[in-house]
CSV table of C-alpha atoms in Angstrom, one decimal:
chain,number,residue,atom,x,y,z
B,1,MET,CA,-0.7,31.5,-22.1
B,2,LEU,CA,0.1,31.5,-18.4
B,3,ALA,CA,-1.4,34.8,-17.8
B,4,TYR,CA,-4.7,33.5,-19.5
B,5,LEU,CA,-4.7,30.2,-17.4
B,6,VAL,CA,-4.4,32.3,-14.4
B,7,GLN,CA,-7.1,34.8,-15.4
B,8,GLN,CA,-9.7,32.1,-16.3
B,9,ALA,CA,-8.9,30.2,-13.1
B,10,TYR,CA,-9.6,33.4,-11.0
B,11,ARG,CA,-12.7,34.1,-13.2
B,12,LEU,CA,-14.2,30.6,-12.5
B,13,ASN,CA,-13.2,30.9,-8.7
B,14,ALA,CA,-10.8,27.8,-9.2
B,15,SER,CA,-8.5,27.0,-6.3
B,16,ASP,CA,-6.0,25.0,-8.3
B,17,ILE,CA,-4.7,24.6,-11.8
B,18,HIS,CA,-3.4,21.2,-12.7
B,19,ILE,CA,-1.0,20.4,-15.5
B,20,GLU,CA,-0.5,16.8,-15.9
B,21,THR,CA,1.7,15.0,-18.4
B,22,GLY,CA,0.5,11.7,-20.2
B,23,ALA,CA,1.6,9.4,-22.9
B,24,GLY,CA,0.2,11.3,-25.9
B,25,PHE,CA,-0.8,14.8,-24.6
B,26,VAL,CA,-0.7,17.1,-21.5
B,27,ARG,CA,-4.0,17.5,-19.7
B,28,ILE,CA,-5.0,20.8,-17.9
B,29,ARG,CA,-7.7,20.7,-15.2
B,30,LEU,CA,-9.1,23.3,-13.0
B,31,ARG,CA,-10.3,22.5,-9.4
B,32,ILE,CA,-13.7,24.3,-9.1
B,33,ASP,CA,-15.7,24.0,-5.8
B,34,GLY,CA,-13.4,21.2,-4.6
B,35,VAL,CA,-13.9,19.1,-7.8
B,36,LEU,CA,-11.4,18.6,-10.8
B,37,HIS,CA,-12.8,19.5,-14.2
B,38,PRO,CA,-10.8,19.0,-17.5
B,39,ILE,CA,-10.2,22.3,-19.4
B,40,ALA,CA,-7.9,21.6,-22.2
B,41,ARG,CA,-5.2,19.4,-23.9
B,42,LEU,CA,-1.9,20.7,-25.1
B,43,THR,CA,0.7,19.0,-27.4
B,44,PHE,CA,4.1,18.5,-25.7
B,45,ASP,CA,5.5,21.3,-28.0
B,46,LYS,CA,3.2,23.8,-26.4
B,47,TYR,CA,3.7,22.5,-23.0
B,48,ARG,CA,7.4,23.0,-23.3
B,49,VAL,CA,6.8,26.6,-24.0
B,50,LEU,CA,4.3,26.8,-21.3
B,51,LEU,CA,6.5,25.2,-18.7
B,52,GLU,CA,9.4,27.6,-19.6
B,53,ALA,CA,7.1,30.4,-18.8
B,54,ILE,CA,6.0,28.8,-15.4
B,55,ALA,CA,9.8,28.2,-14.4
B,56,GLN,CA,10.9,31.6,-15.4
B,57,ALA,CA,7.9,33.4,-13.3
B,58,GLY,CA,8.1,30.9,-10.4
B,59,ASN,CA,12.0,30.9,-10.2
B,60,ILE,CA,12.3,27.1,-10.6
B,61,SER,CA,14.5,24.9,-13.0
B,62,THR,CA,13.1,22.7,-15.7
B,63,GLY,CA,16.5,20.7,-15.7
B,64,VAL,CA,16.2,19.3,-12.1
B,65,ASN,CA,14.9,15.8,-11.5
B,66,GLU,CA,13.1,16.5,-8.2
B,67,ALA,CA,10.2,18.1,-6.7
B,68,GLN,CA,10.4,21.8,-6.5
B,69,GLN,CA,8.5,24.9,-5.1
B,70,GLY,CA,8.0,28.1,-6.4
B,71,HIS,CA,5.8,31.4,-6.1
B,72,ILE,CA,4.3,33.6,-8.7
B,73,ALA,CA,2.7,37.2,-7.9
B,74,GLN,CA,0.2,37.9,-10.9
B,75,LYS,CA,-1.9,40.9,-11.5
B,76,VAL,CA,-5.0,39.9,-13.1
B,77,LYS,CA,-7.1,42.3,-15.0
B,78,MET,CA,-10.8,41.8,-14.6
B,79,ALA,CA,-13.7,42.5,-17.1
B,80,ASP,CA,-14.5,45.8,-15.4
B,81,GLY,CA,-10.9,47.1,-15.8
B,82,SER,CA,-10.0,46.4,-12.2
B,83,GLU,CA,-6.8,44.7,-11.2
B,84,VAL,CA,-6.5,42.0,-8.6
B,85,ASP,CA,-3.3,40.6,-6.9
B,86,VAL,CA,-3.3,36.9,-7.4
B,87,ASN,CA,-1.0,34.9,-5.3
B,88,VAL,CA,-0.1,31.4,-6.9
B,89,ARG,CA,1.9,28.7,-5.1
B,90,LEU,CA,3.8,26.4,-7.5
B,91,GLU,CA,4.6,22.7,-7.1
B,92,THR,CA,6.3,20.6,-9.6
B,93,VAL,CA,7.1,16.9,-9.5
B,94,PRO,CA,9.0,14.9,-12.1
B,95,ALA,CA,6.5,12.0,-13.5
B,96,ILE,CA,7.5,9.3,-15.8
B,97,THR,CA,6.3,11.2,-18.9
B,98,GLY,CA,7.3,14.6,-18.0
B,99,ILE,CA,7.0,17.5,-15.2
B,100,ASP,CA,3.7,17.7,-13.7
B,101,VAL,CA,2.6,21.2,-12.2
B,102,VAL,CA,0.0,22.4,-9.8
B,103,MET,CA,-0.5,25.9,-9.3
B,104,ARG,CA,-2.7,26.9,-6.2
B,105,LEU,CA,-4.3,30.3,-6.3
B,106,PHE,CA,-4.7,32.6,-3.2
B,107,ASN,CA,-6.7,35.7,-3.4
B,108,MET,CA,-4.9,38.5,-1.7
B,109,GLN,CA,-7.7,40.8,-0.8
B,110,GLN,CA,-7.7,41.2,2.8
B,111,GLY,CA,-11.3,42.3,3.1
B,112,MET,CA,-12.6,38.9,2.0
B,113,TYR,CA,-11.4,37.4,5.1
B,114,THR,CA,-14.2,38.2,7.5
B,115,LEU,CA,-16.3,36.1,9.9
B,116,ASP,CA,-19.6,37.3,7.8
B,117,ARG,CA,-18.0,35.6,4.7
B,118,LEU,CA,-17.7,32.1,6.7
B,119,GLY,CA,-21.4,31.0,6.6
B,120,LEU,CA,-21.6,30.5,10.4
B,121,SER,CA,-25.2,29.8,11.7
B,122,GLU,CA,-26.4,32.4,14.3
B,123,ALA,CA,-25.6,29.8,17.2
B,124,GLU,CA,-22.1,29.1,15.7
B,125,ARG,CA,-21.3,32.9,15.3
B,126,LYS,CA,-22.3,33.6,18.8
B,127,ILE,CA,-19.9,30.9,20.0
B,128,VAL,CA,-17.1,32.0,17.7
B,129,ASP,CA,-17.4,35.6,18.7
B,130,SER,CA,-17.6,34.8,22.5
B,131,ILE,CA,-14.5,32.7,22.4
B,132,ILE,CA,-12.2,34.8,20.4
B,133,ALA,CA,-13.2,37.8,22.4
B,134,LYS,CA,-11.5,36.1,25.4
B,135,PRO,CA,-7.8,37.0,25.9
B,136,SER,CA,-6.6,33.3,26.2
B,137,GLY,CA,-7.2,29.8,25.3
B,138,LEU,CA,-6.7,27.3,22.5
B,139,VAL,CA,-9.1,27.2,19.4
B,140,ILE,CA,-8.5,24.3,17.1
B,141,VAL,CA,-9.9,24.1,13.5
B,142,VAL,CA,-10.1,20.6,12.2
B,143,GLY,CA,-10.3,19.1,8.8
B,144,PRO,CA,-8.5,17.5,5.8
B,145,THR,CA,-6.4,19.4,3.2
B,146,GLY,CA,-8.5,21.8,1.3
B,147,SER,CA,-11.3,22.1,3.9
B,148,GLY,CA,-10.9,25.7,4.5
B,149,LYS,CA,-9.1,25.7,7.8
B,150,THR,CA,-6.8,28.4,7.0
B,151,THR,CA,-9.3,30.6,5.6
B,152,THR,CA,-11.3,30.2,8.8
B,153,LEU,CA,-8.4,30.9,11.0
B,154,TYR,CA,-7.5,34.1,9.0
B,155,SER,CA,-10.9,35.2,9.1
B,156,MET,CA,-11.0,35.1,12.9
B,157,LEU,CA,-7.3,36.8,13.0
B,158,ASN,CA,-8.7,39.5,10.7
B,159,SER,CA,-11.6,40.3,12.9
B,160,LEU,CA,-9.2,40.6,15.9
B,161,ASN,CA,-6.5,42.8,14.0
B,162,ASN,CA,-6.2,46.2,15.3
B,163,GLU,CA,-3.8,48.9,16.7
B,164,GLU,CA,-4.2,47.4,20.1
B,165,ARG,CA,-3.2,43.7,19.6
B,166,LYS,CA,0.0,42.1,18.6
B,167,ILE,CA,-0.7,39.1,16.3
B,168,ILE,CA,2.1,36.6,15.2
B,169,THR,CA,1.7,33.6,13.0
B,170,VAL,CA,4.0,30.7,12.4
B,171,GLU,CA,3.2,28.8,9.2
B,172,ASP,CA,4.4,26.3,6.6
B,173,PRO,CA,4.3,28.2,4.4
B,174,VAL,CA,2.8,31.6,4.7
B,175,GLU,CA,-0.3,31.3,2.3
B,176,TYR,CA,-2.1,34.9,2.9
B,177,GLN,CA,-0.2,38.1,3.6
B,178,PHE,CA,-1.9,40.4,5.9
B,179,ALA,CA,-1.1,44.1,7.0
B,180,GLY,CA,-0.8,44.6,10.5
B,181,ILE,CA,0.0,40.9,11.3
B,182,THR,CA,3.6,39.5,11.9
B,183,GLN,CA,4.1,36.6,9.8
B,184,ILE,CA,6.8,33.8,10.2
B,185,SER,CA,7.4,31.2,7.5
B,186,VAL,CA,8.6,27.9,8.6
B,187,ASN,CA,10.1,25.5,5.9
B,188,THR,CA,10.1,22.1,7.2
B,189,ALA,CA,10.8,20.7,3.9
B,190,GLU,CA,14.4,22.3,3.5
B,191,GLY,CA,16.6,21.2,6.3
B,192,GLY,CA,13.9,21.5,8.8
B,193,ASN,CA,11.5,19.2,10.6
B,194,ASP,CA,8.2,19.2,12.5
B,195,ASN,CA,10.0,20.4,15.8
B,196,THR,CA,10.8,23.5,14.0
B,197,PHE,CA,7.4,24.5,14.7
B,198,ALA,CA,7.8,24.3,18.4
B,199,LYS,CA,11.1,26.0,18.2
B,200,GLU,CA,9.7,29.1,16.4
B,201,LEU,CA,6.6,29.3,18.5
B,202,ARG,CA,8.8,29.4,21.7
B,203,ALA,CA,10.7,32.2,20.1
B,204,VAL,CA,7.5,34.0,19.1
B,205,LEU,CA,6.3,33.9,22.7
B,206,ARG,CA,9.2,36.0,23.9
B,207,LEU,CA,8.0,38.7,21.5
B,208,ASP,CA,5.1,39.4,23.9
B,209,PRO,CA,2.2,38.7,21.4
B,210,ASP,CA,-1.5,38.9,22.3
B,211,ILE,CA,-2.6,36.3,19.7
B,212,VAL,CA,-0.8,33.5,18.1
B,213,MET,CA,-1.6,31.5,15.2
B,214,VAL,CA,0.3,28.1,14.6
B,215,GLY,CA,-0.1,26.8,11.0
B,216,GLU,CA,-0.5,23.3,12.2
B,217,ILE,CA,-0.1,21.2,15.3
B,218,ARG,CA,2.1,18.3,14.2
B,219,ASP,CA,4.2,16.9,17.0
B,220,ASN,CA,4.3,16.6,20.9
B,221,ASP,CA,6.6,19.5,21.4
B,222,THR,CA,4.4,22.0,19.3
B,223,ALA,CA,1.2,20.9,21.1
B,224,LYS,CA,2.6,21.3,24.6
B,225,THR,CA,3.9,24.7,23.8
B,226,ALA,CA,0.6,25.8,22.3
B,227,LEU,CA,-1.2,24.4,25.4
B,228,GLN,CA,1.2,26.4,27.7
B,229,ALA,CA,0.9,29.7,25.7
B,230,SER,CA,-2.8,29.4,25.8
B,231,LEU,CA,-2.7,29.0,29.7
B,232,THR,CA,-0.3,32.0,30.1
B,233,GLY,CA,-2.4,34.8,28.7
B,234,HIS,CA,-2.2,34.1,24.8
B,235,LEU,CA,-5.2,33.3,22.5
B,236,VAL,CA,-3.6,30.6,20.3
B,237,LEU,CA,-5.3,29.5,17.0
B,238,SER,CA,-4.2,26.5,15.1
B,239,THR,CA,-5.3,23.7,12.8
B,240,PHE,CA,-5.0,20.0,13.3
B,241,HIS,CA,-5.6,17.1,10.8
B,242,ALA,CA,-8.4,14.9,12.0
B,243,GLY,CA,-11.8,13.5,10.5
B,244,SER,CA,-14.2,15.1,13.2
B,245,ALA,CA,-14.0,17.2,16.2
B,246,ALA,CA,-14.2,14.5,18.5
B,247,GLU,CA,-11.5,12.6,16.8
B,248,ALA,CA,-9.3,15.7,17.2
B,249,LEU,CA,-9.4,15.2,20.9
B,250,THR,CA,-8.4,11.6,21.0
B,251,ARG,CA,-5.7,12.3,18.5
B,252,LEU,CA,-4.3,15.3,20.5
B,253,MET,CA,-4.4,13.1,23.6
B,254,ASP,CA,-2.4,10.5,21.8
B,255,VAL,CA,0.2,13.3,21.0
B,256,ILE,CA,0.5,14.9,24.3
B,257,GLY,CA,-0.6,12.2,26.7
B,258,GLN,CA,-3.2,12.6,29.8
B,259,ASN,CA,-2.2,16.2,30.3
B,260,PRO,CA,-4.0,18.1,33.1
B,261,LEU,CA,-3.6,21.1,31.3
B,262,PHE,CA,-5.4,19.9,28.4
B,263,VAL,CA,-9.0,20.5,29.7
B,264,SER,CA,-8.1,23.9,30.9
B,265,ALA,CA,-6.5,25.2,27.9
B,266,ILE,CA,-8.9,24.3,25.1
B,267,ARG,CA,-11.9,26.5,24.5
B,268,LEU,CA,-13.2,25.5,21.2
B,269,VAL,CA,-12.8,22.7,18.5
B,270,MET,CA,-14.3,23.2,15.1
B,271,ALA,CA,-14.3,20.6,12.4
B,272,GLN,CA,-15.3,21.4,9.0
B,273,ARG,CA,-15.6,20.3,5.2
B,274,LEU,CA,-16.6,22.0,2.0
B,275,ILE,CA,-19.4,20.9,0.0
B,276,ARG,CA,-20.6,22.5,-3.3
B,277,ARG,CA,-23.7,24.9,-3.5
B,278,LEU,CA,-26.3,24.3,-5.7
B,279,ASP,CA,-26.8,26.9,-8.4
B,280,ASP,CA,-30.3,28.3,-7.7
B,281,SER,CA,-30.9,29.4,-11.3
B,282,THR,CA,-30.6,25.8,-12.7
B,283,LYS,CA,-31.3,23.4,-9.8
B,284,GLN,CA,-34.2,20.8,-10.3
B,285,ALA,CA,-36.6,19.6,-7.7
B,286,TYR,CA,-37.5,16.1,-7.2
B,287,GLN,CA,-39.4,13.7,-4.9
B,288,PRO,CA,-37.0,11.5,-2.7
B,289,ASP,CA,-37.8,7.9,-2.3
B,290,ASP,CA,-38.8,6.0,0.5
B,291,ALA,CA,-35.1,4.9,1.5
B,292,GLN,CA,-33.8,8.5,1.1
B,293,ILE,CA,-36.4,9.8,3.4
B,294,ALA,CA,-35.8,7.1,6.0
B,295,LYS,CA,-32.1,7.9,6.1
B,296,ILE,CA,-33.0,11.7,6.4
B,297,ARG,CA,-35.3,11.0,9.3
B,298,GLU,CA,-32.8,8.9,10.8
B,299,VAL,CA,-30.2,11.6,10.9
B,300,VAL,CA,-32.7,14.4,11.8
B,301,ASP,CA,-34.1,12.3,14.8
B,302,GLY,CA,-30.5,12.3,16.2
B,303,LEU,CA,-30.3,16.1,16.4
B,304,PRO,CA,-29.5,17.2,20.0
B,305,GLU,CA,-32.3,18.6,22.2
B,306,GLY,CA,-32.9,22.4,21.6
B,307,ILE,CA,-32.4,22.3,17.8
B,308,GLU,CA,-35.5,22.8,15.8
B,309,ARG,CA,-36.4,19.6,13.7
B,310,PRO,CA,-37.6,20.4,10.1
B,311,SER,CA,-40.8,18.8,8.9
B,312,LEU,CA,-40.1,16.0,6.4
B,313,ASP,CA,-43.9,16.0,5.1
B,314,ASN,CA,-44.0,16.4,1.4
B,315,LEU,CA,-40.2,16.9,1.4
B,316,LYS,CA,-38.6,18.1,-2.0
B,317,LEU,CA,-35.1,17.8,-2.6
B,318,TYR,CA,-32.9,19.2,-5.3
B,319,ARG,CA,-30.3,17.9,-8.1
B,320,ALA,CA,-28.0,19.9,-10.2
B,321,GLY,CA,-29.1,21.2,-13.4
B,322,ARG,CA,-27.0,22.6,-16.0
B,323,SER,CA,-26.9,25.7,-18.3
B,324,ASP,CA,-24.5,27.0,-20.9
B,325,GLU,CA,-23.3,29.5,-18.3
B,326,ASN,CA,-22.8,26.7,-15.7
B,327,PRO,CA,-22.6,23.4,-17.2
B,328,TYR,CA,-21.7,21.8,-13.8
B,329,GLY,CA,-25.0,23.1,-11.7
B,330,PHE,CA,-23.1,24.4,-8.8
B,331,SER,CA,-22.0,27.7,-7.7
B,332,GLY,CA,-19.4,28.3,-4.9
B,333,GLN,CA,-19.1,26.2,-1.7
B,334,LEU,CA,-20.6,25.9,1.6
B,335,ALA,CA,-18.9,24.7,4.9
B,336,ILE,CA,-20.6,22.2,6.9
B,337,ARG,CA,-19.5,22.2,10.5
B,338,GLU,CA,-19.5,20.7,14.1
B,339,GLN,CA,-18.1,22.5,17.0
B,340,PHE,CA,-18.1,22.3,20.7
B,341,LEU,CA,-17.0,24.0,23.7
B,342,MET,CA,-14.8,22.5,26.6
B,343,THR,CA,-17.9,22.8,28.8
B,344,GLY,CA,-20.7,20.6,30.2
B,345,GLU,CA,-20.6,16.9,29.5
B,346,ILE,CA,-17.5,16.9,27.7
B,347,ARG,CA,-15.3,18.5,30.5
B,348,ARG,CA,-16.8,16.3,33.1
B,349,LEU,CA,-15.9,13.2,30.9
B,350,LEU,CA,-12.4,14.4,30.4
B,351,GLU,CA,-11.9,15.4,34.0
B,352,GLN,CA,-13.3,12.1,35.4
B,353,HIS,CA,-11.8,9.4,33.1
B,354,GLN,CA,-8.3,8.7,33.6
B,355,THR,CA,-8.5,5.9,30.9
B,356,ILE,CA,-8.2,6.6,27.0
B,357,LEU,CA,-11.4,7.6,25.9
B,358,SER,CA,-12.7,6.9,22.3
B,359,SER,CA,-13.9,9.5,19.6
B,360,VAL,CA,-17.4,7.9,20.2
B,361,ASP,CA,-17.5,8.6,23.7
B,362,ILE,CA,-16.4,12.1,23.4
B,363,GLU,CA,-18.9,12.7,20.3
B,364,GLN,CA,-21.8,11.3,22.3
B,365,ALA,CA,-20.8,13.7,25.1
B,366,ALA,CA,-20.6,16.6,22.7
B,367,ILE,CA,-24.0,15.8,21.2
B,368,LYS,CA,-25.7,15.7,24.8
B,369,SER,CA,-23.9,19.2,25.3
B,370,GLY,CA,-25.6,20.4,22.1
B,371,MET,CA,-23.3,19.6,19.2
B,372,ARG,CA,-24.7,19.3,15.8
B,373,THR,CA,-22.5,16.7,13.7
B,374,MET,CA,-21.2,17.6,10.4
B,375,LEU,CA,-23.6,14.9,8.8
B,376,GLN,CA,-26.6,16.4,10.4
B,377,ASP,CA,-25.4,20.1,9.4
B,378,GLY,CA,-25.0,18.6,5.8
B,379,ILE,CA,-28.6,17.0,5.9
B,380,LEU,CA,-30.1,20.2,7.1
B,381,LYS,CA,-28.6,22.1,4.3
B,382,VAL,CA,-29.9,19.4,1.8
B,383,ILE,CA,-33.3,19.9,3.2
B,384,SER,CA,-33.3,23.6,2.8
B,385,GLY,CA,-32.3,23.3,-0.7
B,386,ASN,CA,-28.6,24.4,-0.7
B,387,THR,CA,-27.0,21.3,-1.9
B,388,THR,CA,-27.4,17.5,-2.8
B,389,LEU,CA,-27.6,14.5,-0.9
B,390,ASP,CA,-24.8,12.8,-3.0
B,391,GLU,CA,-22.8,15.9,-2.3
B,392,VAL,CA,-22.9,15.6,1.5
B,393,TYR,CA,-22.3,11.8,1.1
B,394,ARG,CA,-19.3,12.6,-1.2
B,395,VAL,CA,-17.7,14.8,1.5
B,396,VAL,CA,-18.7,13.2,4.7
B,397,GLY,CA,-19.7,9.7,3.9
């Protein structure tokens, strides 16, 4: 049953398997393209058998009344006979009706993590290539949990991974294992704290790396250490929790204060979210109403100068259809992004203002410097027929 669940989750490109106990039954759901879908219901007798198999495979206990973490490495045999290594991170928590389980799947095929697969526009790719080609500086990828931040960073690392560079990562926990990269797992849940990141980062810098990835900037000490490392000849990549690229800068300034190193260290800030891509074989065209067109026109009119504005005459949009093969009408995910370099209007704004700046001030400066917001990027993908208006509003607001 466990092997079948993992195999089906992998086949459907699910990111998570959720097993949830209820009053009368146990529900199994798969998160596919960022949205949960109910797959099965189990009796408690069958669930106890499944839970024992999960506990044995993941090296956890079913008799402990506390949250636990485990890991399952599973070989999945595909329809063509090939075998794929699937890395499953296991989380359990005791609920009032039983033990709930979430299994998160990570594909272990290193070749999948490339910049070509990130869906960057030509302009975005040009910026990323130019930044990561430099030997130093800080690159920050921003977004909520599940927005593909780690995938983006590892795709950058994988493109830089060769015999001439030493690459070290500090993560909590290590999610993907890559040949040629030294990876250090920091467990802040067991006896550690967020400052453990800073301590490990300082130790890593003594190992003479060329490139360092810090899983997440969480505290003042880690932020300052990352900034200093980026100014002393290291390329530092990290993630940060914030709603937008502009908000990331204001939150970082809250963490480290008005630091003169700030402007010199940061090279690129990229914020992203994941939206579902329409299935081209089932999507259905429709004519948007006046209110929808007015909203789209408002967003398009706000695009920065230099970005071509699409025609809204006789505009057709698309909604999800359905088929026996694809009942949900979506196939895969797209990233919508906003990114800016620490140049031009933003740099002048940060260097000249000693007072605290709002995210609105920074976003306006970024737009003047040519940044396209996530909402604008999403609406352009709606106009091109890749996704729906509802999907963009669900993710961005």
